[in-house]
Short mmCIF file of C-alpha atoms in Angstrom, two decimals:
data_model
loop_
_atom_site.label_atom_id
_atom_site.label_comp_id
_atom_site.label_asym_id
_atom_site.label_seq_id
_atom_site.Cartn_x
_atom_site.Cartn_y
_atom_site.Cartn_z
CA MET M 1 -22.33 -87.86 66.73
CA GLY M 2 -20.53 -84.56 66.98
CA THR M 3 -16.91 -83.65 66.36
CA THR M 4 -14.23 -82.43 68.70
CA ASP M 5 -13.33 -79.70 66.18
CA ILE M 6 -16.47 -77.69 66.97
CA LYS M 7 -17.36 -76.54 70.46
CA PRO M 8 -21.10 -76.88 71.06
CA THR M 9 -22.97 -73.85 72.32
CA ARG M 10 -26.49 -73.55 73.63
CA SER M 11 -29.10 -71.41 71.94
CA PRO M 12 -31.99 -69.72 73.77
CA VAL M 13 -34.32 -70.83 70.93
CA PRO M 14 -35.33 -74.53 71.07
CA THR M 15 -34.09 -76.63 68.16
CA GLY M 16 -37.65 -77.49 67.11
CA ALA M 17 -38.58 -73.83 66.89
CA ARG M 18 -35.46 -73.14 64.81
CA ALA M 19 -36.49 -75.91 62.42
CA VAL M 20 -39.94 -74.33 62.03
CA LEU M 21 -38.38 -70.92 61.40
CA LEU M 22 -36.08 -72.41 58.77
CA ALA M 23 -39.05 -74.08 57.07
CA LEU M 24 -40.95 -70.79 57.01
CA ALA M 25 -37.93 -68.97 55.59
CA VAL M 26 -37.58 -71.55 52.80
CA VAL M 27 -41.28 -71.29 51.90
CA ALA M 28 -41.05 -67.49 51.87
CA ALA M 29 -37.98 -67.57 49.63
CA TYR M 30 -39.56 -69.85 47.02
CA GLY M 31 -43.11 -68.56 47.28
CA PRO M 32 -42.79 -66.22 44.25
CA SER M 33 -42.29 -69.20 41.92
CA LEU M 34 -45.18 -71.40 43.04
CA ARG M 35 -47.87 -69.92 40.78
CA GLY M 36 -45.75 -70.20 37.66
CA GLY M 37 -46.30 -72.51 34.71
CA PHE M 38 -44.17 -74.90 32.71
CA LEU M 39 -40.87 -73.43 31.53
CA SER M 40 -39.77 -73.96 27.94
CA TRP M 41 -36.56 -75.60 29.14
CA ASP M 42 -37.17 -79.39 29.44
CA ASP M 43 -40.55 -79.04 31.19
CA PRO M 44 -42.71 -79.53 28.05
CA TRP M 45 -41.18 -82.75 26.74
CA LEU M 46 -40.08 -84.22 30.08
CA VAL M 47 -43.34 -83.61 32.00
CA GLN M 48 -46.10 -81.74 30.18
CA GLU M 49 -46.20 -83.88 27.02
CA ASN M 50 -44.45 -87.02 28.25
CA PRO M 51 -46.40 -90.13 27.16
CA SER M 52 -45.01 -92.11 30.09
CA LEU M 53 -46.79 -89.73 32.47
CA ALA M 54 -49.98 -89.46 30.45
CA ALA M 55 -51.20 -93.01 31.15
CA HIS M 56 -51.33 -93.95 34.82
CA ASP M 57 -51.46 -97.71 34.51
CA ALA M 58 -49.20 -100.63 35.34
CA ALA M 59 -47.79 -100.73 31.81
CA SER M 60 -46.53 -97.12 31.94
CA LEU M 61 -45.03 -97.64 35.39
CA GLY M 62 -43.39 -100.84 34.19
CA ARG M 63 -41.77 -99.00 31.26
CA ILE M 64 -40.25 -96.51 33.66
CA TRP M 65 -38.45 -99.31 35.53
CA THR M 66 -37.80 -102.03 32.96
CA ASP M 67 -37.76 -100.55 29.44
CA PHE M 68 -34.16 -99.78 28.46
CA GLY M 69 -35.03 -99.12 24.83
CA VAL M 70 -33.57 -95.98 23.32
CA LYS M 71 -37.00 -94.50 22.53
CA THR M 72 -38.28 -94.86 26.10
CA ARG M 73 -35.03 -93.65 27.64
CA ILE M 74 -34.96 -90.53 25.46
CA THR M 75 -38.58 -89.85 26.36
CA LEU M 76 -37.57 -89.98 30.03
CA GLY M 77 -34.67 -87.58 29.70
CA ALA M 78 -32.04 -89.86 28.11
CA GLU M 79 -31.31 -91.23 31.58
CA TYR M 80 -32.33 -94.10 33.84
CA LEU M 81 -33.88 -92.33 36.82
CA PRO M 82 -36.86 -94.55 37.72
CA VAL M 83 -37.31 -93.18 41.25
CA ARG M 84 -37.60 -89.61 39.95
CA ASP M 85 -39.94 -90.72 37.17
CA THR M 86 -42.10 -92.77 39.57
CA VAL M 87 -42.53 -89.76 41.84
CA LEU M 88 -43.61 -87.63 38.88
CA TRP M 89 -45.92 -90.46 37.77
CA VAL M 90 -47.60 -90.46 41.21
CA GLU M 91 -47.78 -86.67 41.42
CA THR M 92 -49.42 -86.33 38.00
CA ALA M 93 -51.82 -89.17 38.85
CA LEU M 94 -52.93 -87.32 41.99
CA CYS M 95 -52.89 -83.73 40.76
CA GLY M 96 -52.92 -83.97 36.97
CA ILE M 97 -50.48 -82.12 34.74
CA SER M 98 -50.73 -79.03 36.93
CA PRO M 99 -47.67 -76.73 37.07
CA PRO M 100 -48.57 -75.11 40.44
CA ALA M 101 -49.16 -78.51 42.05
CA LEU M 102 -45.88 -79.90 40.69
CA ARG M 103 -44.01 -76.81 41.85
CA VAL M 104 -45.48 -77.14 45.33
CA ALA M 105 -44.55 -80.84 45.41
CA ASN M 106 -40.96 -80.03 44.40
CA LEU M 107 -40.73 -77.44 47.17
CA ILE M 108 -42.04 -80.01 49.67
CA TRP M 109 -39.29 -82.46 48.69
CA TYR M 110 -36.69 -79.72 49.07
CA LEU M 111 -38.07 -78.61 52.42
CA ALA M 112 -37.98 -82.18 53.75
CA ALA M 113 -34.44 -82.57 52.41
CA VAL M 114 -33.04 -79.44 54.09
CA LEU M 115 -34.65 -80.34 57.41
CA LEU M 116 -33.02 -83.78 57.28
CA LEU M 117 -29.72 -82.20 56.26
CA ARG M 118 -30.04 -79.74 59.15
CA ALA M 119 -30.45 -82.65 61.58
CA TYR M 120 -27.33 -84.24 60.08
CA LEU M 121 -25.28 -81.04 60.27
CA LEU M 122 -26.21 -80.51 63.92
CA ARG M 123 -24.63 -83.90 64.64
CA ALA M 124 -21.64 -83.52 62.31
CA LEU M 125 -20.63 -79.89 62.96
CA GLY M 126 -22.15 -79.16 66.35
CA PRO M 127 -25.19 -77.04 67.26
CA ARG M 128 -23.86 -73.58 66.35
CA ALA M 129 -21.99 -74.32 63.12
CA GLY M 130 -24.50 -76.97 62.07
CA GLU M 131 -27.48 -74.63 62.49
CA ALA M 132 -25.75 -71.82 60.62
CA ALA M 133 -24.62 -74.13 57.81
CA ALA M 134 -28.17 -75.45 57.41
CA TRP M 135 -29.62 -71.94 57.05
CA LEU M 136 -26.94 -70.82 54.60
CA PHE M 137 -27.37 -73.98 52.54
CA ALA M 138 -31.17 -73.95 52.49
CA LEU M 139 -31.46 -70.30 51.45
CA HIS M 140 -28.57 -70.06 48.97
CA PRO M 141 -29.83 -69.02 45.51
CA ALA M 142 -27.83 -71.81 43.84
CA HIS M 143 -30.76 -74.10 44.65
CA VAL M 144 -33.44 -72.01 42.95
CA GLU M 145 -32.90 -73.75 39.62
CA SER M 146 -33.51 -77.14 41.24
CA VAL M 147 -36.50 -76.12 43.36
CA ALA M 148 -38.39 -73.59 41.22
CA TRP M 149 -38.06 -75.63 38.01
CA ILE M 150 -40.35 -78.64 37.61
CA ALA M 151 -37.64 -80.55 35.72
CA GLY M 152 -35.47 -80.09 38.84
CA HIS M 153 -37.31 -82.87 40.66
CA LYS M 154 -34.28 -85.13 40.30
CA ASP M 155 -32.16 -82.70 42.32
CA THR M 156 -34.56 -82.23 45.22
CA LEU M 157 -35.32 -85.95 45.46
CA ALA M 158 -31.63 -86.89 45.32
CA LEU M 159 -30.92 -84.36 48.07
CA LEU M 160 -33.74 -85.85 50.14
CA PHE M 161 -32.35 -89.40 49.98
CA VAL M 162 -28.71 -88.34 50.49
CA SER M 163 -29.67 -86.23 53.52
CA GLY M 164 -31.68 -89.09 54.99
CA ALA M 165 -28.80 -91.51 54.45
CA LEU M 166 -26.31 -89.16 56.13
CA LEU M 167 -28.60 -88.65 59.12
CA LEU M 168 -29.16 -92.39 59.61
CA HIS M 169 -25.43 -92.94 59.23
CA THR M 170 -24.77 -90.70 62.24
CA ARG M 171 -27.16 -92.75 64.37
CA GLY M 172 -25.52 -96.09 63.65
CA GLY M 173 -26.96 -99.34 64.92
CA ARG M 174 -29.86 -100.80 62.99
CA ALA M 175 -30.36 -97.49 61.21
CA GLY M 176 -27.17 -98.24 59.29
CA TRP M 177 -28.94 -100.93 57.26
CA TRP M 178 -31.03 -98.22 55.56
CA VAL M 179 -28.07 -96.09 54.45
CA GLY M 180 -27.30 -98.21 51.39
CA PRO M 181 -30.90 -98.35 50.08
CA LEU M 182 -31.31 -94.59 50.55
CA MET M 183 -28.07 -93.84 48.71
CA GLY M 184 -29.16 -96.28 46.00
CA ALA M 185 -32.48 -94.43 45.67
CA ALA M 186 -30.56 -91.15 45.34
CA CYS M 187 -28.53 -92.69 42.49
CA LEU M 188 -31.82 -93.50 40.71
CA CYS M 189 -32.93 -89.87 41.09
CA LYS M 190 -29.72 -88.18 39.93
CA ALA M 191 -26.72 -89.94 38.40
CA ALA M 192 -24.16 -87.73 40.17
CA SER M 193 -25.34 -89.17 43.51
CA VAL M 194 -23.01 -92.15 42.99
CA VAL M 195 -20.40 -90.12 44.93
CA GLY M 196 -22.56 -90.32 48.07
CA VAL M 197 -20.42 -93.09 49.56
CA ALA M 198 -17.49 -90.64 49.65
CA LEU M 199 -19.59 -88.26 51.79
CA LEU M 200 -20.15 -91.08 54.26
CA LEU M 201 -16.41 -91.63 54.43
CA VAL M 202 -15.63 -87.98 55.02
CA HIS M 203 -18.19 -87.91 57.82
CA ASP M 204 -16.55 -90.88 59.55
CA TRP M 205 -13.15 -89.25 59.14
CA MET M 206 -14.45 -85.91 60.40
CA THR M 207 -16.02 -87.43 63.50
CA ARG M 208 -13.19 -89.94 64.06
CA ARG M 209 -15.55 -92.85 63.68
CA ARG M 210 -14.64 -96.31 62.43
CA PRO M 211 -16.34 -97.21 59.11
CA GLU M 212 -18.82 -100.09 59.30
CA GLU M 213 -18.79 -102.83 56.68
CA ARG M 214 -22.56 -103.28 56.80
CA VAL M 215 -22.89 -99.67 55.62
CA TYR M 216 -20.12 -99.42 53.06
CA VAL M 217 -20.37 -102.78 51.32
CA PRO M 218 -24.01 -102.46 50.14
CA THR M 219 -23.68 -98.72 49.53
CA THR M 220 -20.59 -99.19 47.37
CA LEU M 221 -22.10 -102.09 45.45
CA LEU M 222 -25.27 -100.11 44.75
CA ALA M 223 -23.27 -97.05 43.67
CA VAL M 224 -21.06 -99.11 41.32
CA GLY M 225 -24.13 -100.83 39.87
CA ALA M 226 -25.92 -97.52 39.36
CA ALA M 227 -22.83 -96.00 37.74
CA TRP M 228 -22.65 -98.92 35.31
CA VAL M 229 -26.35 -98.57 34.41
CA HIS M 230 -26.03 -94.81 33.92
CA ALA M 231 -22.96 -95.24 31.74
CA SER M 232 -24.65 -97.95 29.66
CA VAL M 233 -27.82 -95.92 29.12
CA GLY M 234 -25.81 -92.79 28.36
CA ALA M 235 -23.77 -94.62 25.73
CA ALA M 236 -26.90 -96.18 24.19
CA VAL M 237 -28.66 -92.83 23.74
CA GLY M 238 -25.52 -91.03 22.61
CA MET M 239 -25.23 -88.69 25.57
CA GLN M 240 -21.59 -89.44 26.43
CA GLY M 241 -18.78 -87.78 24.55
CA GLU M 242 -15.04 -87.70 24.99
CA PRO M 243 -13.60 -86.46 28.30
CA ALA M 244 -12.89 -82.73 28.42
CA GLU M 245 -9.34 -81.42 28.24
CA LEU M 246 -7.61 -80.45 31.47
CA THR M 247 -7.85 -76.77 30.58
CA ALA M 248 -11.64 -77.08 30.30
CA VAL M 249 -11.87 -79.04 33.55
CA GLY M 250 -9.73 -76.44 35.28
CA ALA M 251 -12.14 -73.70 34.27
CA ILE M 252 -15.04 -75.09 36.27
CA TRP M 253 -13.46 -74.85 39.73
CA PRO M 254 -13.05 -71.04 39.86
CA SER M 255 -16.40 -70.67 38.04
CA TYR M 256 -18.29 -72.59 40.71
CA LEU M 257 -16.44 -70.91 43.56
CA ALA M 258 -17.47 -67.57 42.07
CA LEU M 259 -21.11 -68.69 41.81
CA VAL M 260 -21.13 -69.68 45.49
CA ALA M 261 -19.49 -66.43 46.59
CA TRP M 262 -21.44 -64.12 44.28
CA PRO M 263 -24.99 -65.44 43.60
CA PRO M 264 -25.95 -62.62 41.18
CA ARG M 265 -23.93 -64.55 38.57
CA LEU M 266 -26.31 -67.51 38.74
CA SER M 267 -28.21 -68.14 35.50
CA ILE M 268 -30.24 -70.81 33.72
CA MET M 269 -27.61 -70.58 30.97
CA HIS M 270 -23.89 -69.86 31.23
CA ASP M 271 -21.21 -68.99 28.71
CA LEU M 272 -18.67 -71.73 28.08
CA PRO M 273 -15.90 -71.10 30.64
CA SER M 274 -12.62 -69.95 29.14
CA PRO M 275 -9.90 -72.62 29.29
CA ALA M 276 -8.03 -72.24 32.56
CA LEU M 277 -5.46 -74.87 33.42
CA TRP M 278 -4.59 -72.82 36.49
CA GLY M 279 -7.99 -73.72 37.94
CA ASN M 280 -6.77 -77.28 38.53
CA ALA M 281 -3.73 -75.91 40.36
CA LEU M 282 -5.99 -73.63 42.40
CA ILE M 283 -8.27 -76.42 43.63
CA LEU M 284 -5.30 -78.65 44.43
CA ALA M 285 -3.61 -75.81 46.30
CA LEU M 286 -6.76 -75.28 48.35
CA GLY M 287 -6.74 -78.99 49.16
CA VAL M 288 -3.11 -78.83 50.30
CA LEU M 289 -3.91 -75.75 52.40
CA ALA M 290 -6.80 -77.63 54.01
CA VAL M 291 -4.45 -80.51 54.91
CA VAL M 292 -1.90 -78.10 56.39
CA LEU M 293 -4.57 -76.36 58.45
CA ALA M 294 -5.85 -79.72 59.65
CA ARG M 295 -2.37 -80.49 60.98
CA LEU M 296 -1.46 -77.08 62.36
CA ARG M 297 -4.78 -76.10 63.91
CA LYS M 298 -5.89 -79.67 64.60
CA SER M 299 -9.21 -78.95 62.90
CA ARG M 300 -10.56 -81.24 60.22
CA LEU M 301 -13.25 -78.82 59.09
CA PRO M 302 -11.25 -77.16 56.24
CA LEU M 303 -10.54 -80.53 54.63
CA PHE M 304 -14.15 -81.61 55.26
CA ALA M 305 -15.30 -78.48 53.39
CA TRP M 306 -12.83 -79.02 50.54
CA ILE M 307 -13.97 -82.61 50.00
CA TRP M 308 -17.65 -81.62 50.15
CA PHE M 309 -17.02 -79.01 47.45
CA VAL M 310 -14.86 -81.08 45.11
CA VAL M 311 -16.25 -84.62 45.25
CA PRO M 312 -19.89 -83.89 44.23
CA LEU M 313 -18.59 -81.86 41.27
CA LEU M 314 -16.37 -84.65 39.92
CA PRO M 315 -19.18 -86.42 37.97
CA VAL M 316 -20.08 -83.13 36.24
CA SER M 317 -16.54 -81.82 35.79
CA GLY M 318 -16.01 -83.37 32.36
CA ILE M 319 -13.18 -85.58 33.64
CA LEU M 320 -14.92 -88.83 32.65
CA PHE M 321 -17.00 -87.61 29.68
CA SER M 322 -18.24 -84.37 28.19
CA LEU M 323 -21.54 -82.87 29.30
CA GLN M 324 -24.32 -81.17 27.38
CA ASN M 325 -24.00 -78.19 29.76
CA ALA M 326 -20.45 -77.36 30.79
CA THR M 327 -21.73 -75.29 33.74
CA ALA M 328 -25.09 -75.28 35.49
CA ASP M 329 -26.35 -73.89 38.79
CA ARG M 330 -27.92 -77.24 39.71
CA TYR M 331 -24.53 -78.95 39.64
CA LEU M 332 -23.80 -77.11 42.91
CA LEU M 333 -26.61 -79.02 44.65
CA LEU M 334 -24.31 -80.64 47.25
CA SER M 335 -21.02 -78.83 46.61
CA VAL M 336 -22.28 -75.47 47.84
CA LEU M 337 -22.25 -76.87 51.38
CA GLY M 338 -18.43 -77.06 51.44
CA PRO M 339 -17.64 -73.31 51.38
CA LEU M 340 -20.76 -72.50 53.43
CA ALA M 341 -19.65 -74.86 56.20
CA LEU M 342 -16.47 -72.80 56.57
CA VAL M 343 -18.48 -69.58 56.75
CA ALA M 344 -20.80 -71.13 59.33
CA ALA M 345 -17.87 -72.09 61.56
CA MET M 346 -16.33 -68.60 61.55
CA PRO M 347 -15.92 -67.02 65.00
CA ALA M 348 -18.58 -64.41 64.26
CA ARG M 349 -21.72 -63.64 66.19
CA PRO M 350 -24.61 -65.93 65.17
CA ALA M 351 -26.69 -62.85 64.36
CA TRP M 352 -24.29 -61.92 61.56
CA ILE M 353 -24.40 -65.42 60.07
CA PHE M 354 -28.17 -65.54 60.12
CA ALA M 355 -28.35 -62.02 58.67
CA LEU M 356 -26.26 -63.36 55.78
CA ALA M 357 -28.66 -66.30 55.47
CA LEU M 358 -31.62 -63.93 55.23
CA VAL M 359 -29.84 -61.87 52.55
CA LEU M 360 -29.30 -65.09 50.60
CA GLY M 361 -32.97 -65.90 51.12
CA ALA M 362 -33.97 -62.51 49.70
CA CYS M 363 -31.76 -63.18 46.66
CA SER M 364 -33.42 -66.58 46.29
CA GLY M 365 -36.83 -64.91 46.38
CA MET M 366 -35.88 -62.55 43.56
CA ARG M 367 -34.45 -65.41 41.52
CA ALA M 368 -37.51 -67.58 42.21
CA TRP M 369 -39.66 -64.75 40.83
CA GLN M 370 -37.71 -65.04 37.55
CA PHE M 371 -38.53 -68.76 37.40
CA ARG M 372 -42.28 -68.15 37.37
CA ALA M 373 -42.33 -67.71 33.56
CA ASP M 374 -40.17 -67.96 30.45
CA VAL M 375 -39.70 -64.31 29.58
CA PRO M 376 -38.15 -63.07 32.86
CA LEU M 377 -36.02 -66.22 33.07
CA TRP M 378 -34.51 -65.86 29.61
CA GLU M 379 -34.22 -62.07 29.85
CA ASP M 380 -32.04 -62.67 32.89
CA ALA M 381 -29.99 -65.27 30.99
CA VAL M 382 -29.43 -62.89 28.07
CA ARG M 383 -28.16 -60.20 30.46
CA LYS M 384 -25.64 -62.63 31.97
CA THR M 385 -24.29 -64.30 28.82
CA ARG M 386 -22.20 -62.97 25.96
CA THR M 387 -21.22 -65.89 23.72
CA ASN M 388 -23.94 -68.48 24.38
CA ALA M 389 -26.46 -68.44 21.54
CA VAL M 390 -29.11 -70.48 23.37
CA ALA M 391 -30.26 -67.69 25.70
CA PRO M 392 -31.14 -65.09 23.01
CA PHE M 393 -32.68 -67.81 20.83
CA LYS M 394 -34.93 -69.02 23.67
CA LEU M 395 -35.86 -65.43 24.54
CA GLY M 396 -36.79 -64.78 20.93
CA THR M 397 -39.04 -67.82 20.78
CA CYS M 398 -40.66 -66.78 24.07
CA TYR M 399 -41.38 -63.32 22.68
CA GLU M 400 -42.81 -64.91 19.55
CA ASP M 401 -45.06 -67.21 21.60
CA ALA M 402 -46.22 -64.30 23.72
#
């Protein structure tokens, strides 16, 4: 279902051909990372040496789903993400503990996710803006950390299920019964996916569609249940601290906006953002501006973009509890679409938008090349940090190993 805010335009290139071109562009952008090995940042203990992935029997699979003991949970990343872990269990059973195979598999999940998201955006934003938004989203370097890093499986799988749920939600009818299970699966791939129900709501508001109980009741119940499980496991393994102060929360909003607008700042490791209470005022002011534009210009797109940027970042903002990493590229997994949707809807020639997408793809290719091995990855992090001690320490250990 489209929206009256965006005027559809026809393209001389068939939509199927554009999907194939997008797929080829994504593969080209991430190709430099595919022959890399395990990175010394979570990959060794989460995948390479994980005892739950070493034995491919019913007992190991059962532990992934039913063992809530602290030892097992810590082994599996101090989280309860059984869908992610099951996928890794199957991949390692088929291909062994092979870094190139696991990297290719992660790229396949991402490619499937962006094609589903593209189909959703074509319905939600219209053919021109939807196509442009899909290209900008798929090729933005913010996703390199999730795609070119084996431990990023949870991001690509969560994106896959969220995109599928959104697409089925636009179709309605019997397809609506699958929205809740898909969103539930996303929650069991990445904890932050519990906000997916809000994305369904903003779609219905954007397209002036009446919410359906058969979609929202099971989706909300599954999200609440998943949130409770994640909170319980996090408390049991000691991964939840006190909520961050408002000044710390305020610092993330301008930081993430800057990362979207200027990808060269992306890094596997970031300095702790300086306290910035004004950041809260900035994001609220942008929300108010979006509401005003929605009333004056009778376009809901600015508020749609604001919600898409803010809501997926709420679980990782520090508002509810502190995080091990105050800032991370992968936290922009869904949020990056908000600002990019506004760019896609600009009254510019499509050629300019797609030229921008290709520039982003080239940047992704260069960043994917850094993710092929430890030394280039941590050399890049050292260049981009000043106060974070982890980056130079990891680089030193990589030099020592080499």
